[in-house]
Every structure is written in C-alpha cells, then in structure tokens.
Amino acid sequence: MAKTIFITGASRGFGKLWADAFLKRGDHVVATSRNVAGLQDLADTYGAAFLPLALDITDRAQCVAAVQQAHDQFGSLDVVINNAGYGLFGAVEELSEQAVHDIIDANLLGTLWVTQAALPIMRAQGSGHIIQLSSVLGITSSPGSSIYSATKFAVEGLSEALYHEVKGFGIHVTLVEPNVFKTDFGGASAVHSQPIAAYDQVKASLYALPAFQPANYGEPQATVPAILQLVDTDNPPLRLFMGRAAYPWAQQVYAERLASWAEWQPVAEQAHG
C-alpha cells in the first residue's frame, strides 16, 4: 500500500536519492527544498505522485503550511524524514555568531518545526514515523566539528524524548546516524569558519581518524535498501547507524566514557551527600 512520505532537503544527496527510491516503488512523495529547480526531473518523471514544495525550514509558519499541504494533497502523512541540514566546520574559537545562529536554526529548529507540524496529523491518524537525520557526530564530537555536533547532539536529545512522548499514539521515531558518505556534505554543502592558524594541526587530526579515511566513506546508493526497510518495518529502532565505520567508533567512545565514569564514581557518590 502506497505511503505518503515528506522529505526535507530533498534536492540532492540522501534526500533526493531516497525520494526517487520511494517514488519508483509507488509511494507518494512530498519533497522540499529552498530551491525546487533541483527536483524538476522527479516531477517530470513521476507526475501526480510527486509534490515538490519550496520551503525554508527555519520559518515555522512555512513548515506548518507545507506539512498541511502534503496531507491535503495525498490524504495521509505516513513518514516524515527531516533530512535538511548542513555542516559547519571550525574550532570553537573560530565560530562566528551569525554562523552559529544559522546552523542552529537549520539543523535543530528546522527539525523541530517540521516535527511539530507533523505531530497533530499523526496523532489524529494514530500512526506515523518520524525519521531524524542525525550523524555519528551526534553521539561523539571531534576537533573542528563542535557546532555541527552540538546541533546533532541536540536533535538526539529532542528525538529521544519525543520517542517516549508519542509511542502511545502509534507514532514511531528513529534517529538515522550515518558515518561519512560520498556526498557533497563536506564539499559544496559545507560552511567553514575563518581559520585561526593555532588550530590547524588539531583540526587536521579529525581526518586522521579511521571513520574519516576515504576507504570508510559509504556509497550513498547503498543506503536505499536500508531506508526502505526502515520505513516498512512494524517496529523500527530508535537509532540506526548507516555505514560500517560508525559502530566501531561508537564502541570505542562508549567504552572510554564508561571507564571514565567508573574511575570517578567514588567522587560522584561522595558528591551525593
């Protein structure tokens, strides 16, 4: 049975790839982007099954209107994929005020506004699946990724609480946490801070990590079967890594955290009173 799937940031990258895959198998897709010109080929190919919408996700009123239009067009809202967002790279000291405001507006608040717009519709239906694009950098952070990671850590916290809030309504929530893929995420889509030379060496250490070696970059097309399986399962997970490099990195990070917490637990207990 055809699903109605709403995807933000769908003019390129994962968003466009997944939109095409859903359409190809017969779903209805509402795809949003600031510039819908990049969606014209899908509109030409899939006709009435496809609704492209211009959307600035930082504008809450626009988000509410777009989600409502999607529901009005196809009569349901089965899956929302909050894919829109971008990377901002730079050391903490290098970050400009405006750049920080902009990425929080897009990566965190845009996700929140679309989610809020979808929830009343899904509650009324008694069903739905909200998929939030996080990152392996949403569970750990590295030199030069501070503010990007901060936005994804925030999406993780928001979505974990949401998972518990809405499961009684028949609504599922999943955080998708990709490792690095061969998209333009670190290229044309990325914003870079004005560098301070003192941080050049420590920022370079990010790219020495195994997860950032080209051999561990995922193939975007390979995510298609995974996203199709995710939206079709009756019991989707709260979290799903994409790619082979994320899980080993997470194992290392959490082992180090647990060891540090254990070492300092006597101090923690003393602080309890």
Coordinates of C-alpha atoms in Angstrom, one line a residue, residues 11-187:
S11 CA 17.0 18.4 -4.0
R12 CA 20.3 16.5 -3.6
G13 CA 22.2 13.9 -1.5
F14 CA 20.3 11.4 0.6
G15 CA 17.1 13.3 0.3
K16 CA 16.8 13.2 -3.5
L17 CA 18.1 9.6 -3.7
W18 CA 15.5 8.4 -1.2
A19 CA 12.7 10.4 -2.8
D20 CA 13.4 8.7 -6.1
A21 CA 13.5 5.3 -4.5
F22 CA 10.1 5.8 -2.8
L23 CA 8.6 7.1 -6.0
K24 CA 10.0 4.3 -8.0
R25 CA 8.2 1.7 -5.9
G26 CA 4.9 3.6 -5.9
D27 CA 4.8 5.8 -2.9
H28 CA 3.6 9.4 -2.8
V29 CA 6.4 11.8 -2.0
V30 CA 6.4 15.4 -0.9
A31 CA 9.9 16.8 -1.3
T32 CA 11.0 20.2 0.0
S33 CA 14.0 22.4 -0.7
R34 CA 14.8 26.1 -0.7
N35 CA 15.2 25.8 -4.5
V36 CA 12.8 23.3 -6.2
A37 CA 14.6 23.5 -9.5
G38 CA 16.7 20.5 -8.4
L39 CA 13.5 18.5 -8.2
Q40 CA 12.2 19.1 -11.6
D41 CA 13.5 15.8 -13.0
L42 CA 11.5 13.9 -10.4
A43 CA 8.4 16.0 -11.2
D44 CA 8.7 15.2 -14.9
T45 CA 9.2 11.5 -14.3
Y46 CA 6.6 10.8 -11.6
G47 CA 3.8 13.3 -12.2
A48 CA 0.9 13.3 -9.7
A49 CA 2.7 11.0 -7.2
F50 CA 5.2 13.8 -6.5
L51 CA 4.7 17.2 -4.9
P52 CA 7.8 19.5 -4.8
L53 CA 7.5 22.4 -2.4
A54 CA 9.7 25.4 -1.8
L55 CA 10.4 25.5 1.9
D56 CA 12.6 27.4 4.3
I57 CA 12.7 25.1 7.3
T58 CA 13.8 27.9 9.6
D59 CA 10.4 29.5 9.1
R60 CA 7.9 27.8 11.4
A61 CA 4.8 29.0 9.6
Q62 CA 6.1 27.7 6.3
C63 CA 6.8 24.3 7.8
V64 CA 3.2 24.1 9.2
A65 CA 1.8 25.1 5.8
A66 CA 3.9 22.6 3.9
V67 CA 3.1 19.7 6.1
Q68 CA -0.6 20.5 5.9
Q69 CA -0.4 20.8 2.1
A70 CA 1.2 17.4 1.9
H71 CA -1.6 15.9 4.0
D72 CA -4.3 17.7 2.0
Q73 CA -2.7 16.6 -1.3
F74 CA -2.5 12.8 -0.5
G75 CA -4.9 12.3 2.4
S76 CA -2.3 11.0 4.9
L77 CA 1.1 11.6 6.3
D78 CA 2.9 8.3 7.0
V79 CA 6.6 9.2 7.1
V80 CA 8.4 12.4 7.7
I81 CA 12.2 12.5 7.1
N82 CA 13.9 15.5 8.5
N83 CA 16.9 15.4 6.2
A84 CA 17.6 19.1 5.6
G85 CA 20.7 20.5 7.3
Y86 CA 24.4 21.2 6.6
G87 CA 27.8 21.1 8.2
L88 CA 29.7 24.0 9.7
F89 CA 33.3 23.2 10.4
G90 CA 35.7 25.1 12.6
A91 CA 37.2 25.2 16.1
V92 CA 35.1 26.6 18.9
E93 CA 37.2 29.9 19.0
E94 CA 36.7 30.3 15.2
L95 CA 32.9 30.3 15.1
S96 CA 31.2 33.5 14.2
E97 CA 27.9 34.5 15.9
Q98 CA 25.9 34.6 12.7
A99 CA 27.2 31.2 11.5
V100 CA 26.2 29.6 14.8
H101 CA 22.7 31.1 14.8
D102 CA 22.3 29.9 11.2
I103 CA 23.2 26.3 11.7
I104 CA 21.1 26.0 14.9
D105 CA 18.2 27.5 13.0
A106 CA 18.6 24.9 10.2
N107 CA 19.7 21.7 11.9
L108 CA 17.9 21.9 15.2
L109 CA 15.0 24.4 14.9
G110 CA 14.1 23.4 11.4
T111 CA 13.8 19.8 12.5
L112 CA 11.7 20.9 15.5
W113 CA 9.3 23.0 13.4
V114 CA 8.6 20.2 10.9
T115 CA 8.2 17.7 13.6
Q116 CA 5.7 19.9 15.5
A117 CA 3.8 20.4 12.3
A118 CA 3.5 16.6 11.7
L119 CA 2.6 15.5 15.1
P120 CA -1.1 16.7 15.3
I121 CA -1.8 14.9 11.9
M122 CA -0.1 11.7 13.0
R123 CA -1.8 11.7 16.4
A124 CA -5.2 12.0 14.7
Q125 CA -4.3 9.1 12.4
G126 CA -3.0 7.0 15.2
S127 CA 0.1 6.2 13.2
G128 CA 3.2 7.7 11.7
H129 CA 7.0 7.5 11.6
I130 CA 9.3 10.5 12.1
I131 CA 12.9 9.9 10.9
Q132 CA 15.5 12.4 12.0
L133 CA 18.8 12.7 10.2
S134 CA 21.5 12.8 12.9
S135 CA 25.1 11.6 12.4
V136 CA 27.8 9.6 14.1
L137 CA 28.9 13.1 15.1
G138 CA 25.6 13.3 17.1
I139 CA 26.9 10.8 19.6
T140 CA 30.6 11.9 19.7
S141 CA 32.5 15.0 18.6
S142 CA 35.8 15.7 17.1
P143 CA 38.1 18.7 16.6
G144 CA 36.5 21.1 14.1
S145 CA 33.0 19.6 14.3
S146 CA 32.0 21.3 17.5
I147 CA 28.9 23.3 16.5
Y148 CA 27.7 20.7 13.9
S149 CA 28.0 18.0 16.6
A150 CA 26.2 20.3 19.1
T151 CA 23.2 20.6 16.7
K152 CA 23.1 16.8 16.2
F153 CA 23.5 16.1 19.9
A154 CA 20.5 18.4 20.4
V155 CA 18.5 16.6 17.8
E156 CA 19.4 13.3 19.5
G157 CA 18.1 14.6 22.9
L158 CA 15.0 16.1 21.3
S159 CA 14.1 12.9 19.5
E160 CA 14.8 10.5 22.3
A161 CA 12.3 12.4 24.5
L162 CA 9.9 12.6 21.5
Y163 CA 10.2 8.8 21.1
H164 CA 8.8 8.3 24.7
E165 CA 6.2 11.0 24.4
V166 CA 4.5 9.7 21.2
K167 CA 4.9 5.9 21.2
G168 CA 1.5 5.6 22.9
F169 CA -0.1 7.4 20.0
G170 CA 1.2 4.8 17.5
I171 CA 4.0 7.2 16.3
H172 CA 7.5 5.9 15.8
V173 CA 10.7 7.9 16.0
T174 CA 14.1 6.9 14.5
L175 CA 17.4 8.7 14.5
V176 CA 19.5 7.8 11.5
E177 CA 23.2 8.2 12.2
P178 CA 25.4 8.0 9.1
N179 CA 29.1 7.9 9.1
V180 CA 30.8 9.8 6.2
F181 CA 29.4 9.1 2.8
K182 CA 30.4 10.1 -0.7
T183 CA 28.0 13.1 -0.8
D184 CA 28.8 16.8 -1.0
F185 CA 28.3 17.2 2.7
G186 CA 31.9 18.2 3.3
G187 CA 32.1 20.0 -0.1

